[in-house]
XYZ file of C-alpha atoms in Angstrom:
655
model
C 33.876 60.374 38.484
C 37.159 58.472 39.290
C 39.056 61.781 39.483
C 36.503 63.296 41.764
C 36.339 60.241 43.835
C 40.085 60.123 44.206
C 40.002 63.795 45.073
C 37.512 63.473 47.799
C 39.052 60.142 49.140
C 42.466 61.932 49.211
C 41.201 64.227 51.893
C 41.331 61.207 54.115
C 45.189 61.535 54.110
C 44.695 64.341 56.538
C 43.168 61.811 59.117
C 46.312 59.663 59.255
C 47.311 59.011 62.878
C 43.960 60.331 64.312
C 41.981 57.586 62.649
C 42.660 54.129 61.383
C 41.988 53.453 57.671
C 38.835 51.604 58.483
C 37.365 54.587 60.240
C 37.909 57.121 57.445
C 34.459 56.585 56.008
C 32.859 57.859 59.164
C 34.294 61.204 58.395
C 34.614 61.393 54.500
C 30.987 60.246 53.802
C 29.075 62.777 56.088
C 31.312 65.467 54.920
C 30.667 64.576 51.332
C 26.979 64.634 51.925
C 27.113 67.902 53.777
C 29.097 69.546 51.057
C 26.523 68.396 48.390
C 23.681 69.713 50.458
C 25.558 72.937 50.990
C 26.146 73.363 47.196
C 22.439 72.537 46.551
C 21.216 75.096 48.984
C 23.520 77.929 47.956
C 21.339 79.552 45.290
C 18.314 79.877 47.508
C 19.971 80.470 50.971
C 18.981 84.104 51.207
C 15.402 83.470 50.159
C 15.026 80.640 52.652
C 16.381 82.923 55.474
C 13.740 85.560 54.543
C 11.010 82.944 54.678
C 12.321 81.664 58.037
C 11.753 85.219 59.469
C 8.113 84.939 58.561
C 7.231 81.370 58.998
C 8.176 78.253 61.158
C 7.332 74.689 61.454
C 5.065 73.097 58.761
C 4.189 76.559 57.283
C 7.970 77.034 56.566
C 8.126 73.634 54.905
C 5.316 74.525 52.646
C 6.641 77.897 51.742
C 10.224 76.778 50.976
C 8.792 73.942 48.791
C 6.545 76.497 46.926
C 9.247 79.156 46.526
C 12.304 77.175 45.881
C 11.072 73.663 44.763
C 13.316 72.114 47.461
C 11.950 69.640 49.900
C 14.478 70.583 52.527
C 16.215 73.602 53.790
C 18.665 74.994 56.318
C 18.047 78.070 58.479
C 21.522 78.569 60.004
C 23.537 81.633 59.029
C 26.373 79.461 58.070
C 27.714 77.721 54.979
C 31.167 76.285 54.193
C 32.734 79.664 53.266
C 31.333 81.364 56.479
C 32.407 78.508 58.674
C 35.940 79.144 57.659
C 35.898 82.843 58.599
C 35.773 81.909 62.223
C 38.412 79.133 62.933
C 38.113 79.550 66.681
C 34.382 78.944 66.685
C 34.415 76.340 63.829
C 33.318 73.313 66.059
C 30.349 75.062 67.613
C 29.358 76.784 64.344
C 29.494 73.478 62.331
C 27.297 71.789 64.886
C 24.846 74.751 64.635
C 24.830 74.386 60.938
C 23.934 70.591 60.826
C 21.386 71.246 63.507
C 19.415 73.781 61.483
C 18.496 71.386 58.608
C 14.787 70.761 58.137
C 13.412 67.837 60.200
C 13.446 65.445 57.257
C 17.266 65.544 56.997
C 18.277 62.990 59.757
C 21.308 61.658 57.936
C 23.933 63.196 60.190
C 22.466 61.581 63.202
C 22.889 58.187 61.634
C 26.584 58.851 61.162
C 27.104 60.069 64.810
C 28.577 63.133 63.039
C 28.576 65.469 65.944
C 30.963 63.125 67.906
C 33.351 63.068 64.889
C 33.296 66.771 64.754
C 34.350 66.931 68.323
C 37.149 64.394 67.828
C 38.428 66.284 64.729
C 38.337 69.590 66.750
C 40.231 67.948 69.591
C 42.912 66.500 67.462
C 43.261 69.867 65.435
C 42.098 68.474 62.225
C 38.708 70.055 61.845
C 39.616 73.290 60.101
C 41.798 71.307 57.662
C 39.042 68.933 56.631
C 36.388 71.664 56.308
C 38.694 73.807 54.132
C 39.613 70.824 51.914
C 35.925 70.040 51.362
C 35.190 73.794 50.755
C 37.464 73.417 47.723
C 35.361 70.657 46.141
C 32.625 71.888 43.932
C 29.593 69.433 44.212
C 27.067 71.793 42.744
C 24.532 69.821 40.336
C 25.888 72.013 37.434
C 29.317 70.514 38.087
C 28.375 67.193 39.332
C 25.116 65.889 37.862
C 22.933 63.594 40.066
C 24.054 60.468 38.159
C 27.754 61.333 38.751
C 27.014 62.057 42.467
C 25.476 58.687 42.890
C 28.483 57.153 41.344
C 30.618 59.162 43.641
C 28.771 57.871 46.813
C 29.168 54.392 45.543
C 32.894 54.837 44.857
C 33.413 56.154 48.381
C 31.346 53.316 49.882
C 33.427 50.713 47.929
C 36.716 52.334 49.171
C 35.316 52.398 52.674
C 34.329 48.768 52.630
C 37.540 47.816 51.078
C 39.535 49.470 54.003
C 37.258 47.906 56.506
C 37.629 44.446 54.945
C 33.865 44.376 54.577
C 31.858 43.194 51.618
C 31.207 46.119 49.352
C 28.304 44.251 47.725
C 26.503 44.447 50.991
C 25.848 48.139 50.386
C 25.263 48.417 46.677
C 24.652 46.631 43.380
C 26.830 46.984 40.239
C 25.207 49.441 37.674
C 25.395 47.080 34.792
C 23.196 44.482 36.607
C 20.722 47.169 37.634
C 20.474 48.561 34.146
C 19.646 45.232 32.882
C 17.010 44.587 35.411
C 15.498 48.037 34.856
C 15.223 47.470 31.083
C 13.514 44.186 31.600
C 11.102 45.687 34.072
C 10.215 48.466 31.622
C 10.092 46.149 28.541
C 6.400 45.517 28.703
C 5.551 49.220 29.215
C 7.722 50.682 26.561
C 4.861 52.548 24.775
C 3.067 53.797 27.829
C 6.178 55.097 29.367
C 6.780 57.304 26.296
C 3.487 59.178 26.897
C 3.976 62.866 27.946
C 3.531 63.409 31.659
C 3.853 59.733 32.558
C 4.044 59.106 36.316
C 5.180 55.876 37.813
C 6.308 54.607 41.217
C 9.091 52.285 41.998
C 10.181 50.695 45.357
C 13.132 48.929 46.746
C 12.830 47.247 50.096
C 16.640 46.739 50.304
C 17.546 50.173 49.007
C 21.247 50.216 49.992
C 22.661 53.433 48.740
C 19.847 53.976 46.377
C 21.690 52.692 43.169
C 18.747 50.757 41.871
C 16.317 53.607 42.339
C 18.669 56.039 40.764
C 19.388 53.985 37.610
C 15.621 53.300 37.253
C 15.076 57.083 37.258
C 17.929 57.635 34.760
C 16.722 54.903 32.382
C 13.195 56.282 32.354
C 14.293 59.831 31.808
C 16.505 58.674 28.839
C 13.328 57.379 27.181
C 10.981 60.241 28.217
C 12.395 63.485 29.658
C 8.883 64.509 30.606
C 8.258 61.424 32.611
C 8.299 61.348 36.372
C 9.272 58.349 38.487
C 8.556 58.581 42.189
C 11.299 56.604 44.292
C 10.535 54.691 47.461
C 12.955 52.740 49.450
C 13.585 51.100 52.910
C 17.067 50.314 54.246
C 18.091 48.773 57.471
C 21.740 49.971 57.432
C 22.282 53.456 58.975
C 25.227 54.318 56.755
C 23.558 53.236 53.470
C 20.282 54.829 54.586
C 21.981 58.112 55.109
C 23.731 58.066 51.696
C 20.563 56.909 49.916
C 18.524 59.557 51.427
C 21.154 62.253 50.640
C 21.096 61.046 46.986
C 17.270 61.305 46.741
C 17.421 64.837 48.185
C 19.752 65.825 45.378
C 17.375 64.355 42.797
C 14.421 66.352 44.105
C 12.655 63.213 45.339
C 10.359 63.203 48.363
C 12.819 62.605 51.069
C 10.131 60.960 53.423
C 9.858 58.169 50.902
C 13.171 56.799 51.981
C 12.716 55.219 55.394
C 14.971 53.367 57.845
C 14.080 49.931 59.283
C 13.979 46.188 58.951
C 11.701 45.534 56.024
C 10.949 42.000 57.115
C 10.057 42.868 60.723
C 8.375 46.229 59.999
C 7.230 47.163 56.551
C 7.308 51.006 56.538
C 5.103 51.011 53.357
C 2.589 48.479 54.610
C -0.203 50.443 53.073
C 1.231 51.050 49.659
C 1.738 49.083 46.434
C 3.801 50.204 43.423
C 4.083 50.103 39.646
C 7.565 48.580 39.822
C 9.564 46.870 42.544
C 13.309 45.954 42.581
C 15.551 44.282 45.034
C 18.982 42.771 45.544
C 18.575 41.135 49.000
C 21.534 39.439 50.896
C 22.096 35.815 50.001
C 22.451 33.264 52.594
C 21.838 35.615 55.488
C 19.663 34.386 58.329
C 16.501 36.247 59.396
C 16.710 35.283 63.069
C 16.488 38.892 64.166
C 13.167 39.250 62.324
C 11.742 35.757 63.055
C 9.304 36.754 65.901
C 7.745 39.569 63.888
C 7.586 37.596 60.654
C 5.964 34.548 62.377
C 3.530 36.849 64.262
C 2.642 38.691 61.046
C 1.982 35.367 59.219
C -0.144 34.155 62.003
C -2.197 37.372 62.037
C -2.619 37.851 58.298
C -2.716 34.102 57.290
C -2.574 33.190 53.602
C -3.354 36.826 52.550
C -0.237 38.297 54.105
C 3.167 38.843 52.569
C 4.500 35.717 54.366
C 1.354 33.602 53.905
C 2.697 31.210 51.115
C 5.475 29.825 53.291
C 8.667 30.456 55.279
C 12.124 29.437 54.150
C 14.782 28.151 56.549
C 15.935 30.766 59.122
C 19.397 30.305 57.699
C 18.411 32.213 54.445
C 15.849 34.994 54.066
C 16.052 35.881 50.351
C 12.806 34.169 49.638
C 10.930 36.287 52.101
C 11.925 39.430 49.994
C 10.556 37.466 46.971
C 7.126 37.019 48.618
C 7.298 40.566 49.912
C 7.804 41.966 46.388
C 4.969 39.870 45.107
C 2.593 41.545 47.652
C 3.977 45.093 46.845
C 3.068 45.054 43.133
C 0.106 47.244 42.257
C -3.004 44.915 42.145
C -4.044 43.615 38.701
C -7.426 45.415 39.043
C -5.535 48.747 39.249
C -3.435 48.078 36.256
C -0.965 45.581 37.821
C 2.661 45.830 38.750
C 6.073 44.281 37.956
C 8.896 43.281 40.062
C 12.618 42.320 39.547
C 14.754 40.615 42.178
C 18.281 39.197 42.081
C 18.655 35.781 43.838
C 21.068 33.067 44.022
C 20.288 29.527 42.763
C 18.845 28.133 45.979
C 15.336 29.609 45.569
C 14.980 27.721 42.243
C 14.940 24.194 43.837
C 15.828 24.203 47.583
C 13.277 22.482 49.825
C 11.375 19.279 49.528
C 7.656 19.095 48.418
C 5.376 21.099 50.751
C 8.367 22.741 52.501
C 8.444 26.443 52.963
C 10.513 27.196 49.783
C 8.527 24.791 47.657
C 5.197 26.325 48.801
C 6.522 29.724 47.878
C 7.310 28.598 44.426
C 3.937 26.855 44.231
C 2.117 29.993 45.213
C 3.961 32.201 42.701
C 3.529 29.794 39.797
C -0.059 28.707 40.562
C -1.055 32.424 40.775
C 0.898 33.103 37.487
C 3.202 35.582 38.872
C 6.519 34.446 37.614
C 7.161 36.152 34.168
C 10.781 35.160 33.555
C 13.992 34.125 35.062
C 17.304 35.136 33.620
C 20.647 33.418 34.583
C 23.416 36.024 34.934
C 27.148 35.365 34.433
C 29.188 34.400 37.402
C 31.509 37.019 39.007
C 28.855 39.777 38.267
C 28.597 41.075 41.859
C 31.137 42.585 44.263
C 30.666 40.089 47.085
C 30.089 36.746 45.442
C 31.302 35.044 42.318
C 28.421 32.482 42.201
C 25.710 32.347 39.585
C 22.883 34.697 40.143
C 19.345 35.094 38.592
C 17.027 37.885 37.987
C 13.464 36.861 38.762
C 10.773 38.931 36.852
C 7.360 38.913 38.577
C 4.097 40.297 37.145
C 0.463 40.145 38.098
C -0.951 41.381 34.801
C 0.881 39.543 32.184
C 0.345 40.070 28.372
C -1.939 37.586 26.809
C 0.804 35.437 25.171
C 2.525 35.141 28.506
C -0.113 34.015 30.692
C 0.280 30.663 32.323
C 3.864 30.558 31.082
C 7.483 31.245 32.339
C 10.376 32.275 30.169
C 13.874 31.009 31.191
C 16.850 32.837 29.566
C 20.359 31.628 29.899
C 22.579 34.865 29.825
C 25.539 33.199 31.635
C 27.714 33.633 28.605
C 26.683 37.259 27.691
C 29.434 39.265 29.305
C 32.658 41.137 28.845
C 35.811 41.013 30.897
C 36.382 44.179 33.082
C 39.754 45.838 32.658
C 40.149 45.955 36.480
C 38.147 43.709 38.814
C 36.351 45.091 41.924
C 36.144 42.615 44.740
C 34.520 39.352 43.285
C 33.316 41.329 40.176
C 35.388 40.395 37.137
C 32.673 40.469 34.330
C 30.157 43.082 33.306
C 27.103 43.101 30.991
C 27.782 45.739 28.370
C 25.133 47.574 26.332
C 25.359 45.059 23.404
C 24.812 42.121 25.958
C 22.073 43.948 27.644
C 20.201 44.565 24.319
C 20.727 40.969 23.333
C 19.074 39.738 26.603
C 16.131 42.144 26.386
C 15.682 41.290 22.757
C 15.465 37.569 23.865
C 12.893 38.558 26.446
C 10.775 40.619 24.043
C 10.773 37.912 21.279
C 9.313 35.346 23.853
C 10.166 32.400 21.634
C 12.110 29.213 21.991
C 15.757 29.513 21.232
C 19.156 28.254 22.202
C 19.184 30.647 25.126
C 15.477 30.863 25.725
C 12.926 28.333 26.960
C 9.201 28.811 27.219
C 7.410 26.441 29.788
C 3.968 26.292 31.208
C 3.605 26.981 34.935
C 2.477 23.419 35.601
C 5.674 22.062 34.060
C 7.530 22.863 37.131
C 5.192 20.878 39.448
C 5.679 17.356 40.756
C 4.278 14.865 43.196
C 6.397 13.302 45.892
C 5.051 9.754 46.195
C 5.977 7.384 48.965
C 6.724 3.896 47.743
C 6.221 1.195 50.358
C 7.349 -2.394 50.358
C 6.036 -5.158 52.516
C 7.643 -6.330 55.808
C 9.074 -9.880 55.695
C 10.029 -11.450 59.027
C 10.788 -14.732 60.410
C 9.934 -15.429 64.093
C 11.329 -17.360 66.956
C 9.901 -17.487 70.519
C 13.349 -18.149 72.038
C 14.148 -14.480 71.292
C 11.801 -13.439 74.115
C 14.577 -13.837 76.688
C 16.573 -11.079 74.950
C 13.782 -8.454 74.884
C 14.389 -5.252 76.961
C 11.821 -3.652 79.159
C 10.825 -1.187 76.489
C 10.231 -3.971 73.927
C 8.202 -5.946 76.474
C 6.116 -2.997 77.339
C 5.377 -2.381 73.651
C 4.449 -6.044 73.110
C 2.379 -6.772 76.139
C 1.291 -3.343 77.355
C 2.050 -1.564 80.632
C -0.690 -3.386 82.601
C 0.550 -6.962 81.896
C 3.238 -8.732 83.752
C 5.338 -10.162 80.957
C 7.111 -12.694 83.133
C 4.794 -15.764 82.754
C 4.412 -14.996 79.002
C 8.214 -14.934 78.539
C 8.566 -18.139 80.512
C 5.948 -19.916 78.159
C 7.744 -18.595 75.116
C 11.174 -19.812 76.094
C 9.599 -23.304 76.419
C 8.724 -23.321 72.822
C 12.298 -23.904 71.769
C 14.431 -22.481 68.891
C 12.107 -23.316 66.017
C 11.998 -20.678 63.218
C 8.591 -19.758 61.675
C 8.415 -18.149 58.244
C 4.731 -17.120 58.646
C 3.252 -14.586 60.937
C -0.021 -16.537 61.176
C 1.673 -19.850 61.994
C 3.747 -18.311 64.619
C 0.867 -16.600 66.307
C -1.073 -19.887 66.254
C 1.845 -21.670 67.834
C 2.119 -18.997 70.480
C -1.716 -19.275 71.375
C -1.205 -23.052 71.800
C 1.845 -22.435 74.063
C -0.077 -19.911 76.261
C -3.195 -21.993 76.552
C -2.048 -24.386 79.310
C -1.207 -21.485 81.561
C -4.414 -19.746 80.601
C -2.391 -16.842 79.362
C -4.421 -14.509 76.820
C -3.565 -11.590 74.580
C -5.683 -9.486 72.272
C -5.229 -9.928 68.468
C -3.273 -6.645 68.335
C -1.014 -7.704 71.141
C -0.232 -11.069 69.422
C 0.816 -9.089 66.358
C 2.951 -6.682 68.448
C 4.612 -9.634 70.168
C 5.207 -11.345 66.841
C 6.887 -8.167 65.493
C 8.986 -7.975 68.644
C 10.265 -11.543 68.057
C 10.789 -11.146 64.294
C 13.882 -10.645 62.247
C 14.023 -9.386 58.585
C 14.036 -12.288 56.100
C 13.420 -11.827 52.505
C 12.426 -15.408 52.028
C 9.666 -15.102 54.682
C 5.989 -14.441 54.089
C 4.633 -10.913 54.216
C 3.565 -9.568 57.629
C -0.052 -8.203 57.497
C -2.229 -6.061 59.725
C -5.702 -6.908 61.280
C -7.399 -6.304 57.840
C -4.971 -8.514 55.979
C -3.158 -5.675 54.267
C 0.737 -5.889 54.017
C 2.582 -4.006 56.801
C 5.044 -1.488 55.263
C 8.704 -1.947 56.017
C 9.970 1.537 57.028
C 13.636 0.551 56.280
C 12.703 -0.146 52.610
C 10.529 3.025 52.335
C 11.510 5.454 49.388
C 10.035 8.442 47.822
C 9.850 9.251 44.120
C 9.321 12.631 42.339
C 6.820 12.331 39.616
C 6.747 15.353 37.252
C 3.243 16.746 36.468
C 4.267 16.413 32.745
C 5.246 12.694 33.028
C 3.830 10.561 30.187
C 2.538 13.738 28.386
C 0.160 14.741 31.101
C -1.265 18.165 30.184
C -3.901 18.390 33.086
C -1.368 19.252 35.770
C -2.765 18.417 39.211
C -5.988 17.247 37.721
C -4.092 14.360 36.074
C -2.626 13.116 39.354
C -4.039 9.575 39.698
C -3.557 8.555 36.144
C 0.003 10.037 35.843
C 1.234 8.578 39.038
C -0.187 5.164 38.188
C 1.519 5.264 34.843
C 4.846 6.225 36.386
C 4.494 3.511 39.069
C 3.935 0.837 36.568
C 6.725 1.940 34.289
C 9.454 3.032 36.663
C 8.780 0.972 39.903
C 7.005 -2.234 39.451
C 9.620 -3.740 36.952
C 12.349 -3.406 39.783
C 10.188 -4.139 42.949
C 7.029 -5.958 42.054
C 5.736 -6.242 45.622
C 5.744 -2.341 46.152
C 2.840 -0.033 46.329
C 2.160 3.646 46.752
C 0.720 5.069 49.883
C -1.524 7.786 48.318
C -2.271 9.442 51.666
C 1.410 10.522 51.872
C 1.601 12.108 48.359
C 2.833 15.702 48.458
C 2.842 18.474 45.797
C 6.058 20.292 45.096
C 7.503 22.821 42.635
C 11.057 23.368 41.561
C 12.701 25.191 38.705
C 15.570 22.929 37.322
C 17.104 25.843 35.334
C 20.525 24.192 34.763
C 19.033 20.843 33.624
C 16.793 22.472 31.220
C 19.720 24.125 29.412
C 22.071 21.176 29.692
C 23.564 20.068 26.442
C 24.966 16.582 26.314
C 28.657 16.442 25.063
C 29.615 12.936 24.185
C 33.104 11.782 25.480
C 36.035 11.686 23.270
C 36.774 8.392 21.427
C 39.181 6.052 23.111
C 41.334 5.919 20.016
C 41.727 9.647 20.019
C 42.639 9.639 23.781
C 45.223 7.002 23.174
C 46.706 8.901 20.279
C 47.045 12.010 22.496
C 48.598 9.994 25.286
C 51.180 8.350 22.960
C 52.146 11.802 21.675
C 52.650 13.194 25.144
C 54.666 10.059 26.257
C 56.887 10.450 23.266
C 57.458 14.073 24.081
C 58.419 13.233 27.629
C 60.796 10.427 26.557
C 62.497 12.964 24.120
C 62.957 15.361 26.911
C 64.331 12.788 29.190
C 66.856 11.713 26.526
C 68.046 15.329 26.126
C 68.563 15.473 29.899
C 70.582 12.306 29.937
C 72.726 13.439 26.943
């Protein structure tokens, strides 16, 4: 493929001066696609022309499919060879050629290919480019579908590199896809080997179609008689055009590849699938889709694909997570499985009852999370961070129900001979088999943890401490209008009250009750009266924090919480050996409070009305292994050795 890719890309040398390097892809990619289609159509061209003389429209589509097995065709009299026979009419003939493809071939429109043809003709480069591509044999007998997919991705990478774009925005490395596919297929190994097996697979962020292509390749390697129907949606015109072209070459139904924003407009809203895969963008906002997403959530409620919750607008990857969960074939129809690559934030970002936490809660409480696998860093073209494969399933095997398997595969990699972008590592066949074997075994091991769904839950409890204030009437003169309005109310003139208060002198009161009683006595001669609530508001306005003072209470004698001392604590569902999950809330929180809080702040209490439920997956913490620090004597010995070495070098310099 590298030789073929270099050959095709070398044609770009003919564009120098007319195009800048970052513009080459707009010419090379559509010409590559056109040449591939030209080679695919060559054996049946005469037969299609004969059919076109008898049929048109939908009838022609049916007849071509029946006679040739192809889901597309071209009724033009031209091909690459005939185009070159008329150099003077090349521009018009080439436009005629691309305009006579069947209606399902819309890829050239996405490239704005006609404008490029006109420019090449104007700059006297069109004949040269067409003749160069005519020399490249892209017939399936010469370049199989798998190699053609690799060629597309090689060209995309070169194009992105020349444009200073992120190549990973367009496609996913094959080693990561192969691992995900093998993990998705792992639970259906036997059924996938049955003769005539038919399955569907869907990618809502299809890119250039790499995931779909690898999935088909892996299934056919297992069972050459199997059939995998590929479905995908892609928002980027260029990637969509390449993906669709690739699917055409594979004999897939081209209408199953659709253009559009998956979050704002699900083109497969009425379909579910046996398998789903996705590598959505990380840390990319979904502002453009926000109105449609929120409207859909409002309309569909909890049953919709965004019903569980919404992540921050700054990062939309968890929306694809819930989207895939809703695209799996329902359990009563046999169930479905999904795999998605995410960064670390979906594991833990968001406090209890936030959008991300609620999404995790929905997935775990509905037993949809099958496994999460940590991949090595430097695995993807556009990021060096740690990424994770989430495996979802709605019809788990009996031993996996109610549980989640975590696999740490971060050290299972080999170094690439030559890096590509941020990608420096790859998961080779041995590492892939090792990871799949860990998954199949479903047992506790150094790199494998088995936890119950409820193990990831926690309660966020609000710990309150009482307000303690001392009081002084003399502070009334310093109250501003806002504080006076809060203390006396808007309908009361505060002036006579303030006058009476200032006459009380500078005495400090350590008790709320004693202070209010003293104020009542000061107001009595002037017949000034307040309600019990107003007296408490006034006391608070004239109070200052004082840990030696008595506790301030409300009308019922309950301690008033001090907002400045308010704290929250996360209490794991499993604290103290609780096995009841949410059902053990009261007992578990009480045990935590008495053991972890009371010894430090005896006057604290928990406001049960503020307790929230949250879920997080502390992947790194679960695999953390404590390494004790080196002994001081060992460190001293090493330091002394280094100092001696430095002194020896200095003596040599002085000599």
